[in-house]
Amino acid sequence: MKHAIVSDIHSNLEALDAALGTVSADCDLWCLGDIVGYGPQPNECIALIRERASACVLGNHDVAAIDDHGLEYFNAMARDALEYTQRVLTPENAAWLDGLPYELRLDNELLVHGAPVTYFEYIFDKGAARRAFEATDARIVFVGHTHVAEYWTLEPDGSIGHQHMQFPGSLTLDDGKRYIVDVGSVGQPRDLNRDASHVVYDPDERSVRWERTPYEIGRVQEKIEQAHLPSILARRLAAGR
Ligand code: ZN
């Protein structure tokens, strides 16, 4: 079975709709968290993920929406958006978020928002990638959190490899290596490509494919304005950063 994997949707329904529109009905869906925060439609995005995903883990914005956890690390615009999220989030959706795990171990795979064990650490460099490999024995770790589509490898000689994947492309998995796959962000990409990012993982074919899907950014920008969210949150969608 193939798995589409999404992360960092951030209440951007247009982007989520567009990304899922490319995923075939027989494809299973995993979500790596941050369904909410920043954007205008948290409930609608949660509803889609609840309906479609077989596995989902918590992101830092999801946790903050539930109980203010980590809010002191948020910048002013993230905090504004979080207050909006808490205002509109239905009790039922908040309870659903509250029931999600921080990480999920499958056979060979680990699903976590930021990094194994230290859930919300950012993997931005080879040192962080090495710590992440050392923290788990999973062959392949799927993460989001940085909003940058890329992957890290632990090579047979112990060195760390790195590749940006901000355009569509595939990775063939090698038995001798371990992988950290950053699926990028659906709803607020920051790798200078404004199109929604997700991956399709095929364990049988031993491949990961990064996809980018254009969506109606102008429509989301209007909704951000209508919700009185900070206008920079609308502008950055068009810039992809
Ligand atoms: Zn995020």
PDB file of N, CA, C and O and ligand atoms in Angstrom, residues 8 10 34 113 147, ligand 1:
ATOM      1  N   ASP A   8       2.138  20.186   8.380  1.00  0.00           N
ATOM      2  CA  ASP A   8       2.115  21.650   8.407  1.00  0.00           C
ATOM      3  C   ASP A   8       1.088  22.246   7.440  1.00  0.00           C
ATOM      4  O   ASP A   8       1.419  23.033   6.560  1.00  0.00           O
ATOM      5  N   HIS A  10      -1.557  23.969   8.585  1.00  0.00           N
ATOM      6  CA  HIS A  10      -1.752  25.307   9.130  1.00  0.00           C
ATOM      7  C   HIS A  10      -3.044  25.979   8.656  1.00  0.00           C
ATOM      8  O   HIS A  10      -3.035  27.128   8.182  1.00  0.00           O
ATOM      9  N   ASP A  34       0.695  19.872  13.033  1.00  0.00           N
ATOM     10  CA  ASP A  34       0.446  21.264  12.684  1.00  0.00           C
ATOM     11  C   ASP A  34      -0.667  21.378  11.637  1.00  0.00           C
ATOM     12  O   ASP A  34      -0.507  22.012  10.591  1.00  0.00           O
ATOM     13  N   HIS A 113       6.538  15.013  14.407  1.00  0.00           N
ATOM     14  CA  HIS A 113       6.482  16.341  13.780  1.00  0.00           C
ATOM     15  C   HIS A 113       7.870  16.914  13.515  1.00  0.00           C
ATOM     16  O   HIS A 113       8.166  17.368  12.410  1.00  0.00           O
ATOM     17  N   HIS A 147       9.102  23.179   7.373  1.00  0.00           N
ATOM     18  CA  HIS A 147       8.435  23.716   6.181  1.00  0.00           C
ATOM     19  C   HIS A 147       9.388  23.728   4.970  1.00  0.00           C
ATOM     20  O   HIS A 147       9.200  24.522   4.044  1.00  0.00           O
TER      21      HIS A 147
HETATM   22 ZN    ZN B   1       4.484  24.249  11.126  1.00  0.00          ZN
END
